[in-house]
PDB file of C-alpha atoms in Angstrom:
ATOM      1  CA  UNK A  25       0.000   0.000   0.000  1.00 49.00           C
ATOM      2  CA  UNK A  26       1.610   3.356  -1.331  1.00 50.00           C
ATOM      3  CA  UNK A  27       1.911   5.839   1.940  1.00 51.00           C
ATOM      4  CA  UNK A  28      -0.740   7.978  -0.126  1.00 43.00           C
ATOM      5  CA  UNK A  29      -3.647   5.208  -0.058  1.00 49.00           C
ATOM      6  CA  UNK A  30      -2.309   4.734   3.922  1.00 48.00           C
ATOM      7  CA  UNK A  31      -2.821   8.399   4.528  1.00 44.00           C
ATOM      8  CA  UNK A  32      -6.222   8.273   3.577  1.00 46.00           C
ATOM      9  CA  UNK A  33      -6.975   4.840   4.737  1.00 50.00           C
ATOM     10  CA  UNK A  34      -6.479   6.442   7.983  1.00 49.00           C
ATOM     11  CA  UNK A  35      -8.110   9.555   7.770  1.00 49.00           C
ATOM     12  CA  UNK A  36     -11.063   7.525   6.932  1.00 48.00           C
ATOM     13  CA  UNK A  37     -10.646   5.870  10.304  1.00 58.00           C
ATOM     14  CA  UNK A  38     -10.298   8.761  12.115  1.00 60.00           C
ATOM     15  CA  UNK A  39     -13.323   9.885  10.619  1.00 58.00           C
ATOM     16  CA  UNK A  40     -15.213   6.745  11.617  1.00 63.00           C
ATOM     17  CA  UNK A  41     -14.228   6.896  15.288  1.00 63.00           C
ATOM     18  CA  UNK A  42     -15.139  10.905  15.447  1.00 54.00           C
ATOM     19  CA  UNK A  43     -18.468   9.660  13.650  1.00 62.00           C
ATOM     20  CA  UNK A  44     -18.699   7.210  16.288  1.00 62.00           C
ATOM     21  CA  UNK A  45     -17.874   9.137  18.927  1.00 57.00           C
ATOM     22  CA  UNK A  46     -20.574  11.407  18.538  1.00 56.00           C
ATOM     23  CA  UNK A  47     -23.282   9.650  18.158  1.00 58.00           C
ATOM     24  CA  UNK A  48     -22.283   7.145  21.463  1.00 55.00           C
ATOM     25  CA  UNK A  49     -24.975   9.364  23.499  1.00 58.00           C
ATOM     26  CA  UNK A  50     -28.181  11.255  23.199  1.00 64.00           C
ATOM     27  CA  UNK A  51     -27.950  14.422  21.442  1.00 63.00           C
ATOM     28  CA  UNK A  52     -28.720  17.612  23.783  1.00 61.00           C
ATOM     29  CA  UNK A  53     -32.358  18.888  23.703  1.00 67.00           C
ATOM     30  CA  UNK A  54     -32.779  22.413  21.781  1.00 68.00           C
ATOM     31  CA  UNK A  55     -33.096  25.076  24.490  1.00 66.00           C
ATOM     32  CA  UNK A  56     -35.978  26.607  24.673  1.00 65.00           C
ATOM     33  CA  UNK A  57     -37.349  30.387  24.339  1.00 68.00           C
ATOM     34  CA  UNK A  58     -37.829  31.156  27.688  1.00 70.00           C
ATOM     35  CA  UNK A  59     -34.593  29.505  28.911  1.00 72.00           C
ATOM     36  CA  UNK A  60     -32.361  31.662  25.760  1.00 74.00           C
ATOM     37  CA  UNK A  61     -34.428  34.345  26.790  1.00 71.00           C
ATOM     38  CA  UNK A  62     -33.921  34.443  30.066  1.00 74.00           C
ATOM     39  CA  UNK A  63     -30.275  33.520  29.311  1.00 76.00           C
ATOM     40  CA  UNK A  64     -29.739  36.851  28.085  1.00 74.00           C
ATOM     41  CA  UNK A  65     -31.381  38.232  30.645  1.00 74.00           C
ATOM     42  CA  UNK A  66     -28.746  37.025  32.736  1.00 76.00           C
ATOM     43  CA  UNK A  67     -25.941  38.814  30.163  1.00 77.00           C
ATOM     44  CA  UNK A  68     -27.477  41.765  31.455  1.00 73.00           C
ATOM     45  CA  UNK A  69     -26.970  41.440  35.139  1.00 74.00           C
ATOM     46  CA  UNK A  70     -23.538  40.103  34.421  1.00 74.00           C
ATOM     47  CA  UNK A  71     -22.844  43.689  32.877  1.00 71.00           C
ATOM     48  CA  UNK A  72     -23.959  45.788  35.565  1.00 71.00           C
ATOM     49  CA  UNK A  73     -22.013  43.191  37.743  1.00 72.00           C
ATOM     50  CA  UNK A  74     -18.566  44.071  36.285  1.00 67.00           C
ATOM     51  CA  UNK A  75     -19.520  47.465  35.242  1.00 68.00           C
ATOM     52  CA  UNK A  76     -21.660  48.866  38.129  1.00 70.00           C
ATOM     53  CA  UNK A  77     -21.105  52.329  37.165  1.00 68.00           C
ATOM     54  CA  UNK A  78     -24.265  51.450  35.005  1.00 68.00           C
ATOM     55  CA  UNK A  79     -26.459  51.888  37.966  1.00 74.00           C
ATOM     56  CA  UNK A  80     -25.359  55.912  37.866  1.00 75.00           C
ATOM     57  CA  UNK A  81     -28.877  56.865  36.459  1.00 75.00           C
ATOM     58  CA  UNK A  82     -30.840  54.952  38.228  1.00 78.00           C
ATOM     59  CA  UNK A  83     -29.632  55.393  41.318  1.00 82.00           C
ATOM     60  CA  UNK A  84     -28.770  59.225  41.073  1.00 86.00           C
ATOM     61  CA  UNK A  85     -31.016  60.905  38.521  1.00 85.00           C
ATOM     62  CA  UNK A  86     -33.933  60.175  40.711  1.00 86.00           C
ATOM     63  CA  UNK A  87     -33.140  61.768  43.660  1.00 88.00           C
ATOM     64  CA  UNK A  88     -31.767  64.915  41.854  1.00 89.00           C
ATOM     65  CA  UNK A  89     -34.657  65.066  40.315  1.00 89.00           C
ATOM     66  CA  UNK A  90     -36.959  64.573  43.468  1.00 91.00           C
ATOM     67  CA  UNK A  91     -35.059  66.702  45.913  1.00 90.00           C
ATOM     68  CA  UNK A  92     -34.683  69.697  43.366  1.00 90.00           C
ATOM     69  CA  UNK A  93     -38.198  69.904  42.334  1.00 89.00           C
ATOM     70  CA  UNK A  94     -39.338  69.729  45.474  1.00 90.00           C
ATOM     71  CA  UNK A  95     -37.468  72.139  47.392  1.00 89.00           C
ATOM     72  CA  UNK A  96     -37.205  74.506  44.110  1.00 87.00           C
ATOM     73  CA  UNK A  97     -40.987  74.801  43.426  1.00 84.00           C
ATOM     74  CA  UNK A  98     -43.046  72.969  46.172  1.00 83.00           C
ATOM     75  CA  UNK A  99     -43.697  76.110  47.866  1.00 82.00           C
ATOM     76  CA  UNK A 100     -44.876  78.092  44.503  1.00 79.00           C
ATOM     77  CA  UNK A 101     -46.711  75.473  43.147  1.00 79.00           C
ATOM     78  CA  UNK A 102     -48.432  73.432  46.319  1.00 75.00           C
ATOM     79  CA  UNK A 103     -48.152  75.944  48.868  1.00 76.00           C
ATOM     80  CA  UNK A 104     -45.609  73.797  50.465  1.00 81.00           C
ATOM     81  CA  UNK A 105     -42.749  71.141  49.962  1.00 87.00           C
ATOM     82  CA  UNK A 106     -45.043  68.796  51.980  1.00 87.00           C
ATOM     83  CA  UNK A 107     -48.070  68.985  49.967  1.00 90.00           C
ATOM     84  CA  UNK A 108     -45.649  68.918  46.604  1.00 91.00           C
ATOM     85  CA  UNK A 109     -43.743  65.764  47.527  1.00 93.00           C
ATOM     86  CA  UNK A 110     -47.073  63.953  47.964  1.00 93.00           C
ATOM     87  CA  UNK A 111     -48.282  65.365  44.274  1.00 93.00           C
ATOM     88  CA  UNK A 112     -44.606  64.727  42.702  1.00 94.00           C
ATOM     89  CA  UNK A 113     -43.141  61.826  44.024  1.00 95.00           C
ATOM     90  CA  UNK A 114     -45.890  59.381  41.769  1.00 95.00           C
ATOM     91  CA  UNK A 115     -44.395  60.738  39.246  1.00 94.00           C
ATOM     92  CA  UNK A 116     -40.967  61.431  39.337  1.00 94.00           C
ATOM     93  CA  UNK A 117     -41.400  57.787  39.768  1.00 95.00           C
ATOM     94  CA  UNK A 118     -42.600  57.423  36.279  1.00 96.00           C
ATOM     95  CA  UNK A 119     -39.824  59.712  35.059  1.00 94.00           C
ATOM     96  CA  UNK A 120     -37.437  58.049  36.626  1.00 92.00           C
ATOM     97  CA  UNK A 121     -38.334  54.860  35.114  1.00 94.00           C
ATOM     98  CA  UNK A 122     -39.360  55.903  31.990  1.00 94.00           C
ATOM     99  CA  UNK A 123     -35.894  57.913  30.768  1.00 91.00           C
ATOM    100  CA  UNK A 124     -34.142  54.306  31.395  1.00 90.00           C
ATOM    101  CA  UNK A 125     -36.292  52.410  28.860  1.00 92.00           C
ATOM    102  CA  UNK A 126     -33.891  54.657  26.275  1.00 92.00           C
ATOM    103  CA  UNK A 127     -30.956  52.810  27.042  1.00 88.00           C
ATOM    104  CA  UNK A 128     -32.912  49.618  25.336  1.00 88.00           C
ATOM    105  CA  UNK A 129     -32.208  51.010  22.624  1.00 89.00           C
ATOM    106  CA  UNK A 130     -28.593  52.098  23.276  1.00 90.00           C
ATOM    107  CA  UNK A 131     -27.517  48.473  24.098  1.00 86.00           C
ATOM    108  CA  UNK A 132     -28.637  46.625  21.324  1.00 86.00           C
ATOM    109  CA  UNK A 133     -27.162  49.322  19.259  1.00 87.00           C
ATOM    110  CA  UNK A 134     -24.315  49.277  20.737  1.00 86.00           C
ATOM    111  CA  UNK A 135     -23.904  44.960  20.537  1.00 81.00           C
ATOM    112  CA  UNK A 136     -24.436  45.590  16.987  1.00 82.00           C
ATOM    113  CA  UNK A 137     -22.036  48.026  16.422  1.00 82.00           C
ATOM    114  CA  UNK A 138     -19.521  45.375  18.424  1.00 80.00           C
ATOM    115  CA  UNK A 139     -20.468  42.416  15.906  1.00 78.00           C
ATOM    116  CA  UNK A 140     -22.062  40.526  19.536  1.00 74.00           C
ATOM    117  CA  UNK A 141     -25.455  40.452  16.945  1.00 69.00           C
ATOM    118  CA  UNK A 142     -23.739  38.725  14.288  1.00 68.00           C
ATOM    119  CA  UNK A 143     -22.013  35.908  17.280  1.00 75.00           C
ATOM    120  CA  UNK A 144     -25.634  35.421  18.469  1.00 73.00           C
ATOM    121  CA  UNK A 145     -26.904  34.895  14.790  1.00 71.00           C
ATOM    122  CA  UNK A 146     -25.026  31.872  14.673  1.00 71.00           C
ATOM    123  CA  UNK A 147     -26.160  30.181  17.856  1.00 74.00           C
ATOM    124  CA  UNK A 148     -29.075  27.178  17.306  1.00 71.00           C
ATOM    125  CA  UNK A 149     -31.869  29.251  19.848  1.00 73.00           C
ATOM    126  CA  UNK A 150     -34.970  31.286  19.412  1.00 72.00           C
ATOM    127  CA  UNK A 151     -34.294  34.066  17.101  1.00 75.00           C
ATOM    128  CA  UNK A 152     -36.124  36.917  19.388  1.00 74.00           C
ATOM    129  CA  UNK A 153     -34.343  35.683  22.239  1.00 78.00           C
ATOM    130  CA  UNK A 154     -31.803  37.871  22.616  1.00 79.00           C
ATOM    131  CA  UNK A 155     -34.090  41.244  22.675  1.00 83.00           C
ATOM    132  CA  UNK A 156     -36.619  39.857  24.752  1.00 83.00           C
ATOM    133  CA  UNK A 157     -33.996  38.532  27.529  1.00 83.00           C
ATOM    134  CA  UNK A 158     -32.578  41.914  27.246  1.00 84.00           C
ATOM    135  CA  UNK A 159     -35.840  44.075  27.870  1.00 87.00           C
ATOM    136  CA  UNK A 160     -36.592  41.307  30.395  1.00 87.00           C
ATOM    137  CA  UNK A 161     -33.270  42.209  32.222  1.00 86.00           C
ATOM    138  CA  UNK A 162     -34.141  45.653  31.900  1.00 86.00           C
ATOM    139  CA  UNK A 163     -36.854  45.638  34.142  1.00 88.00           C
ATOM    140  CA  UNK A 164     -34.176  44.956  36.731  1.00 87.00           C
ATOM    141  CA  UNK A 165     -32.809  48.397  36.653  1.00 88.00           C
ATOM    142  CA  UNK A 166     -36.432  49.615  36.491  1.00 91.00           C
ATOM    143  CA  UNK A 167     -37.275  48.038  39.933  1.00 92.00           C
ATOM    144  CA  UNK A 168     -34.229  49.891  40.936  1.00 90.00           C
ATOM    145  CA  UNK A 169     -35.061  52.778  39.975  1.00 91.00           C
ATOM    146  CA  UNK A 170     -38.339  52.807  41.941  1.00 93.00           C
ATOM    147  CA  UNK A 171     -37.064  51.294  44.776  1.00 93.00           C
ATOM    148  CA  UNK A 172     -34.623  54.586  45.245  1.00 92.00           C
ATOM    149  CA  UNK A 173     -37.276  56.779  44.241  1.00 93.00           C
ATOM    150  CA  UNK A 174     -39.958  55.466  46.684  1.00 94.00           C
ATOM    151  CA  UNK A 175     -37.041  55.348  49.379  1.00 93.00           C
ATOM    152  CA  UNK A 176     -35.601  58.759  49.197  1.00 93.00           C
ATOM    153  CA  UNK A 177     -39.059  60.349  48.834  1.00 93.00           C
ATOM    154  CA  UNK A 178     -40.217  58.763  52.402  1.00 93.00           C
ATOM    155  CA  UNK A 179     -36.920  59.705  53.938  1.00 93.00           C
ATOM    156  CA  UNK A 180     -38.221  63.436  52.811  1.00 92.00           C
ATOM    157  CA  UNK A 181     -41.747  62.456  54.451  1.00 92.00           C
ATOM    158  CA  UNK A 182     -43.443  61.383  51.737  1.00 93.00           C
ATOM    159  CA  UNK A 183     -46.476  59.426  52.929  1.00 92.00           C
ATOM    160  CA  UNK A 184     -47.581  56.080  51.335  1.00 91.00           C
ATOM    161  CA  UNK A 185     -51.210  56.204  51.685  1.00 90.00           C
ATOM    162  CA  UNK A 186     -52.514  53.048  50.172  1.00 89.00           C
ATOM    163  CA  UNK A 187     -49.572  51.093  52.237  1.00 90.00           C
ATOM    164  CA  UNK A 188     -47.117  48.580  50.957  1.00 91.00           C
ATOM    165  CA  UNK A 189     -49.447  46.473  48.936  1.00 93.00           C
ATOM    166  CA  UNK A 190     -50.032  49.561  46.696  1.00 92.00           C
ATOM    167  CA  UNK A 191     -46.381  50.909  46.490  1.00 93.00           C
ATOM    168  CA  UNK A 192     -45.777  47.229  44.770  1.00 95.00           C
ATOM    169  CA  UNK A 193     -48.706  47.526  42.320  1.00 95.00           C
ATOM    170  CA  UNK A 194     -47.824  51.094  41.470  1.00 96.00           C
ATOM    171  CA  UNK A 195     -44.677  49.762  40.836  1.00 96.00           C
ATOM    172  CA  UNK A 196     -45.240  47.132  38.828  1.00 96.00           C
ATOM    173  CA  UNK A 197     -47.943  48.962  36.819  1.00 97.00           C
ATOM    174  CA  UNK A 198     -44.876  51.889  36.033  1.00 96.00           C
ATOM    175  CA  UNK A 199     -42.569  48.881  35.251  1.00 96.00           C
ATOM    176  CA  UNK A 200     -45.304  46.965  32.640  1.00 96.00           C
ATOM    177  CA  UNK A 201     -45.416  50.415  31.249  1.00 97.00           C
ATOM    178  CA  UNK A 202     -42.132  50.511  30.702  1.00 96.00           C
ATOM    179  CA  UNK A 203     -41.723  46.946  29.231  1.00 94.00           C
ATOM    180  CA  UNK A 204     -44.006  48.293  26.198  1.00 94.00           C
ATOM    181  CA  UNK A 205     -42.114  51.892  25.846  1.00 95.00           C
ATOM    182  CA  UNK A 206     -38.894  49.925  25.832  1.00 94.00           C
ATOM    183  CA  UNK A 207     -39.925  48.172  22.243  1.00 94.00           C
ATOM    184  CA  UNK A 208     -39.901  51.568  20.889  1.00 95.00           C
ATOM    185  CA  UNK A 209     -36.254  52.710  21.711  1.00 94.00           C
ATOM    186  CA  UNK A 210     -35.374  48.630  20.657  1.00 92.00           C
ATOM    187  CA  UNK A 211     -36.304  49.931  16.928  1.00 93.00           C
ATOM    188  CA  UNK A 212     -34.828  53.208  17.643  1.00 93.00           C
ATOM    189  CA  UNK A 213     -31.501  51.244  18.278  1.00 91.00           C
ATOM    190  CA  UNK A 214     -32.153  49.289  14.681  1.00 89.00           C
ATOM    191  CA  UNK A 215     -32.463  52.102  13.131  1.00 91.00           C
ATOM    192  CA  UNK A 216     -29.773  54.488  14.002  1.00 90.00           C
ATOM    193  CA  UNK A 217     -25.874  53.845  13.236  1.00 87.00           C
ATOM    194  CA  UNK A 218     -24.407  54.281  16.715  1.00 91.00           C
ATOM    195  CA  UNK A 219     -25.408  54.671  20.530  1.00 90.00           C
ATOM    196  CA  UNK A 220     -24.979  58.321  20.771  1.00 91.00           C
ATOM    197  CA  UNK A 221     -27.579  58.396  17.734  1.00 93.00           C
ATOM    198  CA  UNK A 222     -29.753  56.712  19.311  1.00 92.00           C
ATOM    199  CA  UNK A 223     -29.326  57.968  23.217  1.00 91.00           C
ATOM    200  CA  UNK A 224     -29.610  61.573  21.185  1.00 92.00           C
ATOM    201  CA  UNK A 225     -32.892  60.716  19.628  1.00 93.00           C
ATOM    202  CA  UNK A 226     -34.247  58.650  22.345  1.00 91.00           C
ATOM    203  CA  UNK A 227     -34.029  61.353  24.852  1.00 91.00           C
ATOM    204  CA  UNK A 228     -35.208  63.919  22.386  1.00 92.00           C
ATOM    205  CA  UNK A 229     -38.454  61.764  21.826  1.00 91.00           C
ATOM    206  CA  UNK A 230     -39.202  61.125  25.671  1.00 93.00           C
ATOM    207  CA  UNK A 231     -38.669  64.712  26.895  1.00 91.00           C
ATOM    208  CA  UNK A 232     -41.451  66.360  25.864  1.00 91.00           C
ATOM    209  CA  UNK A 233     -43.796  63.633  26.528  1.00 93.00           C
ATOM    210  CA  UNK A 234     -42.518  62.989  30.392  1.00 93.00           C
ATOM    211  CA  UNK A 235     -42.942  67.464  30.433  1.00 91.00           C
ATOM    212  CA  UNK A 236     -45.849  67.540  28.634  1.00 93.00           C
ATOM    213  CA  UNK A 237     -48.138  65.748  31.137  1.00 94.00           C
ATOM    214  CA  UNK A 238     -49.416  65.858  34.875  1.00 93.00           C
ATOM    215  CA  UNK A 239     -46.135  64.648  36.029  1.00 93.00           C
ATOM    216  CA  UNK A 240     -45.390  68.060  38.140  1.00 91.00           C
ATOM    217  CA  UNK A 241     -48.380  70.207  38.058  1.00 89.00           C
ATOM    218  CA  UNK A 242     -52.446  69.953  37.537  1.00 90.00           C
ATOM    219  CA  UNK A 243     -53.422  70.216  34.004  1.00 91.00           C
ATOM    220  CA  UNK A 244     -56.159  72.460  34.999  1.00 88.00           C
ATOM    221  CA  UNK A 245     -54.149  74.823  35.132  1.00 88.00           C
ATOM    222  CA  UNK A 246     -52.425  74.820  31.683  1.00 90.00           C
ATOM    223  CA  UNK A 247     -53.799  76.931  28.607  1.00 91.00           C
ATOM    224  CA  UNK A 248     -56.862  74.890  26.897  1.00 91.00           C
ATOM    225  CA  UNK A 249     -54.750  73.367  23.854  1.00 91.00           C
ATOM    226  CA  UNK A 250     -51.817  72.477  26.351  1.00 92.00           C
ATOM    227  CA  UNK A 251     -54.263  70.834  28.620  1.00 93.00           C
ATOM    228  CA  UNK A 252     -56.398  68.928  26.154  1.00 95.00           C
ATOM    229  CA  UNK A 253     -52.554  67.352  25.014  1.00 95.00           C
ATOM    230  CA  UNK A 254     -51.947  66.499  28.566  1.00 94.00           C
ATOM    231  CA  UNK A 255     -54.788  64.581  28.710  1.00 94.00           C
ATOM    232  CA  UNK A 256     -54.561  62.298  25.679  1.00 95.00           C
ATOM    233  CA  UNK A 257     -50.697  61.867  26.749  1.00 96.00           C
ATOM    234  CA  UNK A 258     -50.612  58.169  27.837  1.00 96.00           C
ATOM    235  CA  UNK A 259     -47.586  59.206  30.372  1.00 96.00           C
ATOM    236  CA  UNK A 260     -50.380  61.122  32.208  1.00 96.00           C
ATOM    237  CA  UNK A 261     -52.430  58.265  32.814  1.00 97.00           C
ATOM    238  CA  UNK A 262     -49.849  56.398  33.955  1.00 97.00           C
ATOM    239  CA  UNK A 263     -48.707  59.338  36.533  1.00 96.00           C
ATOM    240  CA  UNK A 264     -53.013  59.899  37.130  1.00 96.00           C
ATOM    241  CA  UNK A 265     -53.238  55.440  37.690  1.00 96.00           C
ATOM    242  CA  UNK A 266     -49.840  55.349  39.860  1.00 96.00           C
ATOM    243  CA  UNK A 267     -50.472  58.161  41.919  1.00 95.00           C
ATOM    244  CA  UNK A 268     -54.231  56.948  42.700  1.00 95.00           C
ATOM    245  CA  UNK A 269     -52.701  53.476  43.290  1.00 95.00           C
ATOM    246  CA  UNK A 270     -50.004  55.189  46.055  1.00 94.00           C
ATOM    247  CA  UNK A 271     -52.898  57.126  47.319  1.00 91.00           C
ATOM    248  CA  UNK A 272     -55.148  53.672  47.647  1.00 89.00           C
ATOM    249  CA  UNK A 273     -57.676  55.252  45.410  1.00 89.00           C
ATOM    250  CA  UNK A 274     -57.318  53.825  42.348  1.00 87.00           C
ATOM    251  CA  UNK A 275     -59.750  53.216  39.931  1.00 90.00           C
ATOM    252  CA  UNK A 276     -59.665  50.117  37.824  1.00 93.00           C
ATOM    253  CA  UNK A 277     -60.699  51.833  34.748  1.00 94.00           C
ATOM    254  CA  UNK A 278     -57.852  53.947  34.918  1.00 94.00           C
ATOM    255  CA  UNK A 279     -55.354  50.708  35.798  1.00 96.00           C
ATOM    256  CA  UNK A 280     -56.890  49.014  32.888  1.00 96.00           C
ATOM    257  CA  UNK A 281     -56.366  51.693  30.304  1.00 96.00           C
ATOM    258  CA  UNK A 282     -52.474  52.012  31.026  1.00 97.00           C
ATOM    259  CA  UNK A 283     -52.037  48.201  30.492  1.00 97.00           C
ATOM    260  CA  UNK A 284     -54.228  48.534  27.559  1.00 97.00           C
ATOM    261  CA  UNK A 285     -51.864  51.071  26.639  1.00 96.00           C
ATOM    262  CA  UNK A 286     -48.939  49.163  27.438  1.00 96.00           C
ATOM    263  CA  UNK A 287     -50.273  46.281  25.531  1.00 97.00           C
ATOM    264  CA  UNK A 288     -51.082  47.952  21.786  1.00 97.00           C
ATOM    265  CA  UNK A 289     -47.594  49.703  22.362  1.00 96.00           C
ATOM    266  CA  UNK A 290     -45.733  45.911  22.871  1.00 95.00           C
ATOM    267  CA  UNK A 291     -47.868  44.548  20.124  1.00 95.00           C
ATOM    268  CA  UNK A 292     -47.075  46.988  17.282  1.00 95.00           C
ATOM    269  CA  UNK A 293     -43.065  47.622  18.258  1.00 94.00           C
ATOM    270  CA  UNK A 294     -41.987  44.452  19.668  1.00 92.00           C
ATOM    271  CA  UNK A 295     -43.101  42.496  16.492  1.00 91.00           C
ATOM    272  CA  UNK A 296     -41.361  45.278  14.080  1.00 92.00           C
ATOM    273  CA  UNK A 297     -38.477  45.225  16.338  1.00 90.00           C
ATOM    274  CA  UNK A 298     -37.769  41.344  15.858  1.00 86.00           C
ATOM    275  CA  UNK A 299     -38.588  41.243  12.054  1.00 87.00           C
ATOM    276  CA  UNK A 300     -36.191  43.962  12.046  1.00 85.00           C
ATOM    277  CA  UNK A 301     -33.611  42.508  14.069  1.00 81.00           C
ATOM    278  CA  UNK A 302     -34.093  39.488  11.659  1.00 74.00           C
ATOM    279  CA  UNK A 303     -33.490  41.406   8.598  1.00 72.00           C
ATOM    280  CA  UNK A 304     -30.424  42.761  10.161  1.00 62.00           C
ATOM    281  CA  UNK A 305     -27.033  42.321   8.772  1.00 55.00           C
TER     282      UNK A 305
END
């Protein structure tokens, strides 16, 4: 046998003893979507981990905003910082919550411009996966957010009416809120070329939305046309359910119409998002 025929005689035998090899046990099952999901969920924890500096926003912007907004115009608007705090904190809450939802939009972007999207692409899991694990994770910093909002404002004397029970729903009514919004700055991150783009527009978007509403004073007092935008703003009846809720005089109408809200936003954006993700390359 020439050494050219014994070269590939055992090649082929190598071949049949990888072949072999491999099939000697039961192939893995496929992981599922909520276990990929919930795997990048993880990713996202495991970044603020090693990079806690993350938490800045959340754990800062808040209580900036609180404190100076309450000592700067509780007395001119409420009569007095006591009477303020009670009006503003439901919705500084909100705000608080509601600026993170733009850095949705920021990450993905940014994994894209990285080439992490194109890694994933290659991986045998749910195609979605990856942007719903990472709103999912999301909602992490959210429930930090409120946690140091709701904390700070009772250190200042702010008085939880409706008791624990409703400082959780409240909460999580701000949070499913934010699950929907966050859809919108996931196509905003699609759609621009790079994170400042998209932390640029994001924040241009959400500003006069979060100002344009009941967030820090009564609507009734605004000029008609102002008033009848404030109104129709959805971000107003969030403040107008979560505020009721805090106060433990919610009504369920009101409740109902923000997840209704929160619904139609998740159905039209989060679809759009993944076919756009998909399309992607």
């Amino acid at each position: 046998m020439s050494t050219v025929e014994h070269d590939q005689q055992d090649t082929f035998t190598t071949g049949e003893a990888l072949h072999a090899a491999l099939q000697s046990g039961e192939r893995p099952p496929r992981p599922g979507a909520l276990s990929t999901a919930m795997t990048f969920g993880w990713r996202g924890m495991l970044k603020i981990k090693h990079v806690p500096e993350q938490l800045l926003d959340v754990l800062v912007t808040p209580v900036l905003f609180l404190v100076m907004f309450t000592y700067l115009f509780g007395g001119a608007v409420a009569g007095g910082t006591g009477e303020y705090l009670q009006y503003i904190l439901p919705g500084i809450l909100v705000q608080a919550v509601l600026f993170t939802t733009v850095y949705s939009g920021v990450t993905l972007n940014t994994d894209m411009t990285k080439g992490v999207v194109d890694r994933v692409r290659t991986l045998p899991i749910w195609r979605p996966s990856p942007l719903v694990g990472a709103v999912l994770g999301d909602c992490v910093r959210y429930l930090i957010a409120s946690a140091m909002t709701i904390l700070v404002g009772i250190a200042l004397g702010f008085d939880v009416e409706g008791g624990l029970l409703a400082a959780v729903a409240a909460v999580a009514l701000v949070i499913a809120f934010a699950f929907g919004l966050s859809w919108v700055f996931t196509t905003l991150g699609l759609i621009m070329r790079t994170p400042n783009a998209v932390l640029n527009a994001g924040f241009m978007a959400v500003f006069p939305l979060l100002f344009l509403s009941n967030i820090f004073v009564d609507p009734a007092t605004m000029p008609a046309g102002l008033e009848a935008f404030v109104d129709v703003n959805p971000i107003s009846h969030l403040v107008t359910a979560t505020r009721d809720l805090m106060a433990g005089s919610a009504a369920a109408g009101d409740v109902l119409l923000v997840l209704g809200e929160a619904a139609v936003i998740t159905a039209v954006f989060a679809p759009l998002t993944a076919r756009m993700y998909g399309r992607t390359r």
